[in-house]
Amino acid sequence: MQFKRQNKLKTAPDIKDVPPGQFVTEKFPVLTYGPTPNIPIEDWRLRVFGEVENTIELDWVQFMKLKQDILEVPFHCVTQWSRLENAWEGVLITTLAKLVQPKPNAKHMIAQCYGDYSTNIPIEIALDGVSMLAYKHDGENLTPEHGGPIRTVVPARYGWKSAKWVTGIEFSTVDRPGFWEVRGYHNNGDFNKEERFWPELS
Ligand SMILES: Nc1nc2c(c(=O)[nH]1)N[C@H]1C(S)=C(S)[C@@H](COP(=O)(O)O)O[C@H]1N2
Ligand SMILES: [Mo]
């Protein structure tokens, strides 16, 4: 597999290094609810669909032909660890959006995963130029534990919005809270505002 280095992106301006209530770790803990799926590259597919002009389904080879980017960003888990230096490699959601063309009334992006995990973000965050689908972390292919072969990375939100083993990206007119969002985690999850849990619980 050949990786083309085309761009190096920097942290989005409003992403502060250590958000309130977080502790820095050098480790890269695994946080998964349920079993870790093992997905052979040959079987992997990504469908991008919903409120779009063109629905697409990509296999690994087709995905690798898209424009590749590298992103250096911190990662903040709601359980309070932050790993500050992470280099992710993959395809920006804006690159996918150019292909599928979300319609003007698409307001949300929902990432769907193997298993029943899903998570939602506003379309502005999906298209902020730093949200991406990554297959490498710090130069290594993602291990299954960390979401390999491909996960989303949403640098502007807590870690649970970065969906491991992603298989579907849906653009939607209606919001659809995902696995943790219906179990007590905040619908928006902005770490600068400490949006950790449902407002009525905090
Ligand atoms: N499919 C799936 N994605 C997931 C999770 C999960 O349980 N299943 N956990 C989330 C949580 S809570 C965090 S903090 C990050 C952790 O990513 P890591 O295990 O690579 O550190 O993945 C997120 N994405
Ligand atoms: Mo998390």
PDB file of C-alpha atoms and ligand atoms in Angstrom:
ATOM      1  CA  MET A   1       0.000   0.000   0.000  1.00  0.00           C
ATOM      2  CA  GLN A   2       1.351   3.363  -0.952  1.00  0.00           C
ATOM      3  CA  PHE A   3       0.727   6.429   1.111  1.00  0.00           C
ATOM      4  CA  LYS A   4       1.005   9.810  -0.555  1.00  0.00           C
ATOM      5  CA  ARG A   5       1.898  12.691   1.696  1.00  0.00           C
ATOM      6  CA  GLN A   6       0.069  15.620   0.219  1.00  0.00           C
ATOM      7  CA  ASN A   7      -0.831  17.899   3.064  1.00  0.00           C
ATOM      8  CA  LYS A   8       0.069  18.513   6.634  1.00  0.00           C
ATOM      9  CA  LEU A   9      -2.667  20.087   8.646  1.00  0.00           C
ATOM     10  CA  LYS A  10      -2.349  21.907  11.905  1.00  0.00           C
ATOM     11  CA  THR A  11      -4.640  21.998  14.872  1.00  0.00           C
ATOM     12  CA  ALA A  12      -7.842  23.929  14.305  1.00  0.00           C
ATOM     13  CA  PRO A  13      -7.530  27.348  15.982  1.00  0.00           C
ATOM     14  CA  ASP A  14     -10.193  26.799  18.632  1.00  0.00           C
ATOM     15  CA  ILE A  15      -8.766  23.487  19.861  1.00  0.00           C
ATOM     16  CA  LYS A  16      -6.899  24.293  23.069  1.00  0.00           C
ATOM     17  CA  ASP A  17      -4.128  22.006  24.236  1.00  0.00           C
ATOM     18  CA  VAL A  18      -5.404  20.885  27.644  1.00  0.00           C
ATOM     19  CA  PRO A  19      -9.129  21.486  28.114  1.00  0.00           C
ATOM     20  CA  PRO A  20     -10.649  22.007  31.580  1.00  0.00           C
ATOM     21  CA  GLY A  21     -10.821  18.912  33.788  1.00  0.00           C
ATOM     22  CA  GLN A  22      -8.424  16.809  31.678  1.00  0.00           C
ATOM     23  CA  PHE A  23      -5.139  15.092  32.643  1.00  0.00           C
ATOM     24  CA  VAL A  24      -2.321  14.524  30.188  1.00  0.00           C
ATOM     25  CA  THR A  25      -1.138  10.996  29.454  1.00  0.00           C
ATOM     26  CA  GLU A  26       1.554   9.735  27.095  1.00  0.00           C
ATOM     27  CA  LYS A  27      -0.227   6.405  26.836  1.00  0.00           C
ATOM     28  CA  PHE A  28      -2.917   5.572  24.350  1.00  0.00           C
ATOM     29  CA  PRO A  29      -5.575   3.781  26.398  1.00  0.00           C
ATOM     30  CA  VAL A  30      -8.181   1.663  24.612  1.00  0.00           C
ATOM     31  CA  LEU A  31     -11.786   2.598  25.339  1.00  0.00           C
ATOM     32  CA  THR A  32     -14.313   0.256  23.810  1.00  0.00           C
ATOM     33  CA  TYR A  33     -17.757  -0.821  24.824  1.00  0.00           C
ATOM     34  CA  GLY A  34     -18.187  -4.470  23.843  1.00  0.00           C
ATOM     35  CA  PRO A  35     -16.042  -6.774  21.710  1.00  0.00           C
ATOM     36  CA  THR A  36     -13.375  -5.690  19.227  1.00  0.00           C
ATOM     37  CA  PRO A  37     -14.253  -6.773  15.691  1.00  0.00           C
ATOM     38  CA  ASN A  38     -11.605  -8.125  13.370  1.00  0.00           C
ATOM     39  CA  ILE A  39     -12.256  -6.734   9.909  1.00  0.00           C
ATOM     40  CA  PRO A  40     -10.162  -8.039   6.997  1.00  0.00           C
ATOM     41  CA  ILE A  41      -9.249  -5.239   4.590  1.00  0.00           C
ATOM     42  CA  GLU A  42     -10.830  -7.191   1.691  1.00  0.00           C
ATOM     43  CA  ASP A  43     -14.202  -7.198   3.454  1.00  0.00           C
ATOM     44  CA  TRP A  44     -14.125  -3.574   4.533  1.00  0.00           C
ATOM     45  CA  ARG A  45     -16.621  -1.224   2.841  1.00  0.00           C
ATOM     46  CA  LEU A  46     -17.615   2.356   3.526  1.00  0.00           C
ATOM     47  CA  ARG A  47     -21.004   3.675   2.506  1.00  0.00           C
ATOM     48  CA  VAL A  48     -21.599   7.422   2.440  1.00  0.00           C
ATOM     49  CA  PHE A  49     -25.294   8.073   2.098  1.00  0.00           C
ATOM     50  CA  GLY A  50     -28.417   9.875   3.318  1.00  0.00           C
ATOM     51  CA  GLU A  51     -29.248  13.440   2.370  1.00  0.00           C
ATOM     52  CA  VAL A  52     -26.699  13.594  -0.465  1.00  0.00           C
ATOM     53  CA  GLU A  53     -26.689  14.016  -4.251  1.00  0.00           C
ATOM     54  CA  ASN A  54     -24.603  10.851  -4.852  1.00  0.00           C
ATOM     55  CA  THR A  55     -24.541   7.839  -2.570  1.00  0.00           C
ATOM     56  CA  ILE A  56     -21.179   6.078  -2.715  1.00  0.00           C
ATOM     57  CA  GLU A  57     -19.783   2.780  -1.504  1.00  0.00           C
ATOM     58  CA  LEU A  58     -16.013   2.417  -1.421  1.00  0.00           C
ATOM     59  CA  ASP A  59     -13.776  -0.563  -0.880  1.00  0.00           C
ATOM     60  CA  TRP A  60     -10.256  -0.222   0.508  1.00  0.00           C
ATOM     61  CA  VAL A  61      -8.563   0.274  -2.866  1.00  0.00           C
ATOM     62  CA  GLN A  62     -11.023   2.988  -3.881  1.00  0.00           C
ATOM     63  CA  PHE A  63     -10.720   4.676  -0.491  1.00  0.00           C
ATOM     64  CA  MET A  64      -6.937   4.785  -0.807  1.00  0.00           C
ATOM     65  CA  LYS A  65      -7.207   6.625  -4.119  1.00  0.00           C
ATOM     66  CA  LEU A  66      -8.870   9.597  -2.434  1.00  0.00           C
ATOM     67  CA  LYS A  67      -6.824  12.609  -1.391  1.00  0.00           C
ATOM     68  CA  GLN A  68      -4.846  11.772   1.756  1.00  0.00           C
ATOM     69  CA  ASP A  69      -4.123  14.144   4.608  1.00  0.00           C
ATOM     70  CA  ILE A  70      -2.154  14.141   7.828  1.00  0.00           C
ATOM     71  CA  LEU A  71      -3.468  15.785  10.928  1.00  0.00           C
ATOM     72  CA  GLU A  72      -1.697  16.563  14.207  1.00  0.00           C
ATOM     73  CA  VAL A  73      -4.190  16.960  17.008  1.00  0.00           C
ATOM     74  CA  PRO A  74      -4.816  16.204  20.676  1.00  0.00           C
ATOM     75  CA  PHE A  75      -7.307  13.499  21.679  1.00  0.00           C
ATOM     76  CA  HIS A  76      -9.495  14.045  24.730  1.00  0.00           C
ATOM     77  CA  CYS A  77     -11.515  11.256  26.359  1.00  0.00           C
ATOM     78  CA  VAL A  78     -14.469  12.188  28.535  1.00  0.00           C
ATOM     79  CA  THR A  79     -13.012   9.882  31.229  1.00  0.00           C
ATOM     80  CA  GLN A  80     -10.462  12.725  31.592  1.00  0.00           C
ATOM     81  CA  TRP A  81      -7.308  11.539  29.836  1.00  0.00           C
ATOM     82  CA  SER A  82      -5.859  13.645  27.049  1.00  0.00           C
ATOM     83  CA  ARG A  83      -3.176  12.452  24.667  1.00  0.00           C
ATOM     84  CA  LEU A  84      -1.769  15.654  23.217  1.00  0.00           C
ATOM     85  CA  GLU A  85       0.325  14.566  20.245  1.00  0.00           C
ATOM     86  CA  ASN A  86      -1.316  12.353  17.679  1.00  0.00           C
ATOM     87  CA  ALA A  87      -0.612  12.196  13.963  1.00  0.00           C
ATOM     88  CA  TRP A  88      -3.571  10.756  12.098  1.00  0.00           C
ATOM     89  CA  GLU A  89      -3.451   9.875   8.435  1.00  0.00           C
ATOM     90  CA  GLY A  90      -6.441   9.388   6.206  1.00  0.00           C
ATOM     91  CA  VAL A  91      -9.164  11.166   4.284  1.00  0.00           C
ATOM     92  CA  LEU A  92     -10.882  14.353   5.421  1.00  0.00           C
ATOM     93  CA  ILE A  93     -14.681  14.303   5.636  1.00  0.00           C
ATOM     94  CA  THR A  94     -14.610  17.395   3.413  1.00  0.00           C
ATOM     95  CA  THR A  95     -12.988  15.206   0.726  1.00  0.00           C
ATOM     96  CA  LEU A  96     -15.834  12.678   1.005  1.00  0.00           C
ATOM     97  CA  ALA A  97     -18.368  15.502   0.985  1.00  0.00           C
ATOM     98  CA  LYS A  98     -17.042  16.739  -2.366  1.00  0.00           C
ATOM     99  CA  LEU A  99     -17.901  13.317  -3.817  1.00  0.00           C
ATOM    100  CA  VAL A 100     -21.340  12.828  -2.281  1.00  0.00           C
ATOM    101  CA  GLN A 101     -22.417  16.481  -2.054  1.00  0.00           C
ATOM    102  CA  PRO A 102     -24.617  16.759   1.031  1.00  0.00           C
ATOM    103  CA  LYS A 103     -27.848  18.611   0.253  1.00  0.00           C
ATOM    104  CA  PRO A 104     -28.473  22.009   1.893  1.00  0.00           C
ATOM    105  CA  ASN A 105     -30.932  20.492   4.384  1.00  0.00           C
ATOM    106  CA  ALA A 106     -28.368  17.952   5.697  1.00  0.00           C
ATOM    107  CA  LYS A 107     -27.610  19.212   9.206  1.00  0.00           C
ATOM    108  CA  HIS A 108     -26.041  16.207  10.959  1.00  0.00           C
ATOM    109  CA  MET A 109     -23.456  13.523  10.310  1.00  0.00           C
ATOM    110  CA  ILE A 110     -23.926  10.111  11.861  1.00  0.00           C
ATOM    111  CA  ALA A 111     -21.059   7.617  11.900  1.00  0.00           C
ATOM    112  CA  GLN A 112     -22.130   3.968  11.981  1.00  0.00           C
ATOM    113  CA  CYS A 113     -19.837   1.167  13.053  1.00  0.00           C
ATOM    114  CA  TYR A 114     -19.517  -2.602  13.089  1.00  0.00           C
ATOM    115  CA  GLY A 115     -21.576  -3.676  16.071  1.00  0.00           C
ATOM    116  CA  ASP A 116     -24.235  -1.260  17.200  1.00  0.00           C
ATOM    117  CA  TYR A 117     -22.084   1.772  17.984  1.00  0.00           C
ATOM    118  CA  SER A 118     -22.937   5.049  16.329  1.00  0.00           C
ATOM    119  CA  THR A 119     -22.303   8.695  17.082  1.00  0.00           C
ATOM    120  CA  ASN A 120     -23.617  12.022  15.795  1.00  0.00           C
ATOM    121  CA  ILE A 121     -22.049  15.411  15.103  1.00  0.00           C
ATOM    122  CA  PRO A 122     -23.342  18.642  13.558  1.00  0.00           C
ATOM    123  CA  ILE A 123     -22.455  18.915   9.875  1.00  0.00           C
ATOM    124  CA  GLU A 124     -20.363  22.046  10.594  1.00  0.00           C
ATOM    125  CA  ILE A 125     -18.066  19.921  12.745  1.00  0.00           C
ATOM    126  CA  ALA A 126     -17.945  17.133  10.147  1.00  0.00           C
ATOM    127  CA  LEU A 127     -16.902  19.727   7.570  1.00  0.00           C
ATOM    128  CA  ASP A 128     -14.585  21.775   9.803  1.00  0.00           C
ATOM    129  CA  GLY A 129     -11.576  20.692   7.755  1.00  0.00           C
ATOM    130  CA  VAL A 130     -10.039  18.577  10.517  1.00  0.00           C
ATOM    131  CA  SER A 131     -12.636  15.811  10.995  1.00  0.00           C
ATOM    132  CA  MET A 132     -11.457  12.773   9.084  1.00  0.00           C
ATOM    133  CA  LEU A 133     -11.450   9.040   8.470  1.00  0.00           C
ATOM    134  CA  ALA A 134      -8.095   7.723   9.644  1.00  0.00           C
ATOM    135  CA  TYR A 135      -6.254   4.460   9.081  1.00  0.00           C
ATOM    136  CA  LYS A 136      -2.909   5.408  10.623  1.00  0.00           C
ATOM    137  CA  HIS A 137      -1.942   6.731  14.028  1.00  0.00           C
ATOM    138  CA  ASP A 138       1.617   7.973  14.618  1.00  0.00           C
ATOM    139  CA  GLY A 139       2.767   6.308  11.419  1.00  0.00           C
ATOM    140  CA  GLU A 140       1.344   2.840  12.136  1.00  0.00           C
ATOM    141  CA  ASN A 141      -1.772   1.249  10.707  1.00  0.00           C
ATOM    142  CA  LEU A 142      -4.558   1.373  13.267  1.00  0.00           C
ATOM    143  CA  THR A 143      -4.726  -1.775  15.357  1.00  0.00           C
ATOM    144  CA  PRO A 144      -8.152  -3.411  15.731  1.00  0.00           C
ATOM    145  CA  GLU A 145      -8.318  -2.123  19.337  1.00  0.00           C
ATOM    146  CA  HIS A 146      -7.985   1.463  18.145  1.00  0.00           C
ATOM    147  CA  GLY A 147     -10.543   1.123  15.371  1.00  0.00           C
ATOM    148  CA  GLY A 148      -8.643  -0.474  12.491  1.00  0.00           C
ATOM    149  CA  PRO A 149      -8.887  -0.640   9.624  1.00  0.00           C
ATOM    150  CA  ILE A 150     -10.615   2.763   9.688  1.00  0.00           C
ATOM    151  CA  ARG A 151     -12.133   5.076  12.266  1.00  0.00           C
ATOM    152  CA  THR A 152     -13.370   8.615  12.306  1.00  0.00           C
ATOM    153  CA  VAL A 153     -11.365  11.274  14.137  1.00  0.00           C
ATOM    154  CA  VAL A 154     -13.284  14.345  15.272  1.00  0.00           C
ATOM    155  CA  PRO A 155     -10.655  16.595  16.892  1.00  0.00           C
ATOM    156  CA  ALA A 156     -13.143  19.244  18.060  1.00  0.00           C
ATOM    157  CA  ARG A 157     -15.111  16.835  20.274  1.00  0.00           C
ATOM    158  CA  TYR A 158     -14.549  14.340  23.103  1.00  0.00           C
ATOM    159  CA  GLY A 159     -13.210  10.946  22.032  1.00  0.00           C
ATOM    160  CA  TRP A 160     -16.507   9.072  21.950  1.00  0.00           C
ATOM    161  CA  LYS A 161     -17.417  11.103  18.827  1.00  0.00           C
ATOM    162  CA  SER A 162     -14.439   9.459  17.048  1.00  0.00           C
ATOM    163  CA  ALA A 163     -16.043   6.223  15.860  1.00  0.00           C
ATOM    164  CA  LYS A 164     -13.945   3.062  15.584  1.00  0.00           C
ATOM    165  CA  TRP A 165     -14.570   0.449  12.832  1.00  0.00           C
ATOM    166  CA  VAL A 166     -16.658   2.872  10.831  1.00  0.00           C
ATOM    167  CA  THR A 167     -18.718   1.397   7.982  1.00  0.00           C
ATOM    168  CA  GLY A 168     -21.201   4.149   7.244  1.00  0.00           C
ATOM    169  CA  ILE A 169     -21.272   7.917   7.116  1.00  0.00           C
ATOM    170  CA  GLU A 170     -24.780   9.280   6.957  1.00  0.00           C
ATOM    171  CA  PHE A 171     -25.708  12.887   6.304  1.00  0.00           C
ATOM    172  CA  SER A 172     -29.114  13.530   7.788  1.00  0.00           C
ATOM    173  CA  THR A 173     -31.750  16.224   8.127  1.00  0.00           C
ATOM    174  CA  VAL A 174     -32.684  14.921  11.579  1.00  0.00           C
ATOM    175  CA  ASP A 175     -30.325  14.445  14.492  1.00  0.00           C
ATOM    176  CA  ARG A 176     -29.915  10.864  15.694  1.00  0.00           C
ATOM    177  CA  PRO A 177     -28.138  10.569  19.066  1.00  0.00           C
ATOM    178  CA  GLY A 178     -25.799   7.545  19.074  1.00  0.00           C
ATOM    179  CA  PHE A 179     -24.698   4.827  21.486  1.00  0.00           C
ATOM    180  CA  TRP A 180     -23.353   7.044  24.285  1.00  0.00           C
ATOM    181  CA  GLU A 181     -25.548  10.043  23.525  1.00  0.00           C
ATOM    182  CA  VAL A 182     -28.643   8.012  24.496  1.00  0.00           C
ATOM    183  CA  ARG A 183     -26.856   6.633  27.597  1.00  0.00           C
ATOM    184  CA  GLY A 184     -26.059   9.884  29.376  1.00  0.00           C
ATOM    185  CA  TYR A 185     -23.279  11.516  27.361  1.00  0.00           C
ATOM    186  CA  HIS A 186     -23.861  15.062  26.147  1.00  0.00           C
ATOM    187  CA  ASN A 187     -25.290  15.327  22.634  1.00  0.00           C
ATOM    188  CA  ASN A 188     -22.696  17.903  21.568  1.00  0.00           C
ATOM    189  CA  GLY A 189     -19.557  16.855  23.523  1.00  0.00           C
ATOM    190  CA  ASP A 190     -17.477  20.044  23.174  1.00  0.00           C
ATOM    191  CA  PHE A 191     -14.485  19.593  25.547  1.00  0.00           C
ATOM    192  CA  ASN A 192     -13.816  23.337  25.778  1.00  0.00           C
ATOM    193  CA  LYS A 193     -17.243  23.701  27.399  1.00  0.00           C
ATOM    194  CA  GLU A 194     -16.941  20.437  29.367  1.00  0.00           C
ATOM    195  CA  GLU A 195     -20.062  19.069  27.724  1.00  0.00           C
ATOM    196  CA  ARG A 196     -19.579  15.630  29.278  1.00  0.00           C
ATOM    197  CA  PHE A 197     -23.011  14.445  30.367  1.00  0.00           C
ATOM    198  CA  TRP A 198     -26.651  15.280  29.843  1.00  0.00           C
ATOM    199  CA  PRO A 199     -27.212  18.795  31.275  1.00  0.00           C
ATOM    200  CA  GLU A 200     -29.810  17.455  33.741  1.00  0.00           C
ATOM    201  CA  LEU A 201     -27.177  15.092  35.243  1.00  0.00           C
ATOM    202  CA  SER A 202     -24.491  17.723  35.869  1.00  0.00           C
TER     203      SER A 202
HETATM  204  N1  LIG B   1     -17.214   1.662  17.577  1.00  0.00           N
HETATM  205  C1  LIG B   1     -16.782   2.248  18.696  1.00  0.00           C
HETATM  206  N2  LIG B   1     -16.153   3.435  18.613  1.00  0.00           N
HETATM  207  C2  LIG B   1     -15.709   4.052  19.733  1.00  0.00           C
HETATM  208  C3  LIG B   1     -15.910   3.494  21.012  1.00  0.00           C
HETATM  209  C4  LIG B   1     -16.583   2.242  21.082  1.00  0.00           C
HETATM  210  O1  LIG B   1     -16.807   1.676  22.169  1.00  0.00           O
HETATM  211  N3  LIG B   1     -16.989   1.654  19.902  1.00  0.00           N
HETATM  212  N4  LIG B   1     -15.456   4.170  22.140  1.00  0.00           N
HETATM  213  C5  LIG B   1     -15.291   5.617  22.013  1.00  0.00           C
HETATM  214  C6  LIG B   1     -14.596   6.233  23.131  1.00  0.00           C
HETATM  215  S1  LIG B   1     -15.481   6.442  24.577  1.00  0.00           S
HETATM  216  C7  LIG B   1     -13.343   6.772  23.023  1.00  0.00           C
HETATM  217  S2  LIG B   1     -12.616   7.694  24.238  1.00  0.00           S
HETATM  218  C8  LIG B   1     -12.530   6.496  21.837  1.00  0.00           C
HETATM  219  C9  LIG B   1     -11.279   5.795  22.298  1.00  0.00           C
HETATM  220  O2  LIG B   1     -10.450   5.477  21.233  1.00  0.00           O
HETATM  221  P1  LIG B   1      -9.225   4.532  21.525  1.00  0.00           P
HETATM  222  O3  LIG B   1      -9.763   3.246  22.113  1.00  0.00           O
HETATM  223  O4  LIG B   1      -8.555   4.345  20.215  1.00  0.00           O
HETATM  224  O5  LIG B   1      -8.357   5.256  22.522  1.00  0.00           O
HETATM  225  O6  LIG B   1     -13.199   5.691  20.870  1.00  0.00           O
HETATM  226  C10 LIG B   1     -14.576   5.989  20.727  1.00  0.00           C
HETATM  227  N5  LIG B   1     -15.082   5.256  19.604  1.00  0.00           N
HETATM  228 MO    MO B   2     -14.211   8.000  25.906  1.00  0.00          MO
END
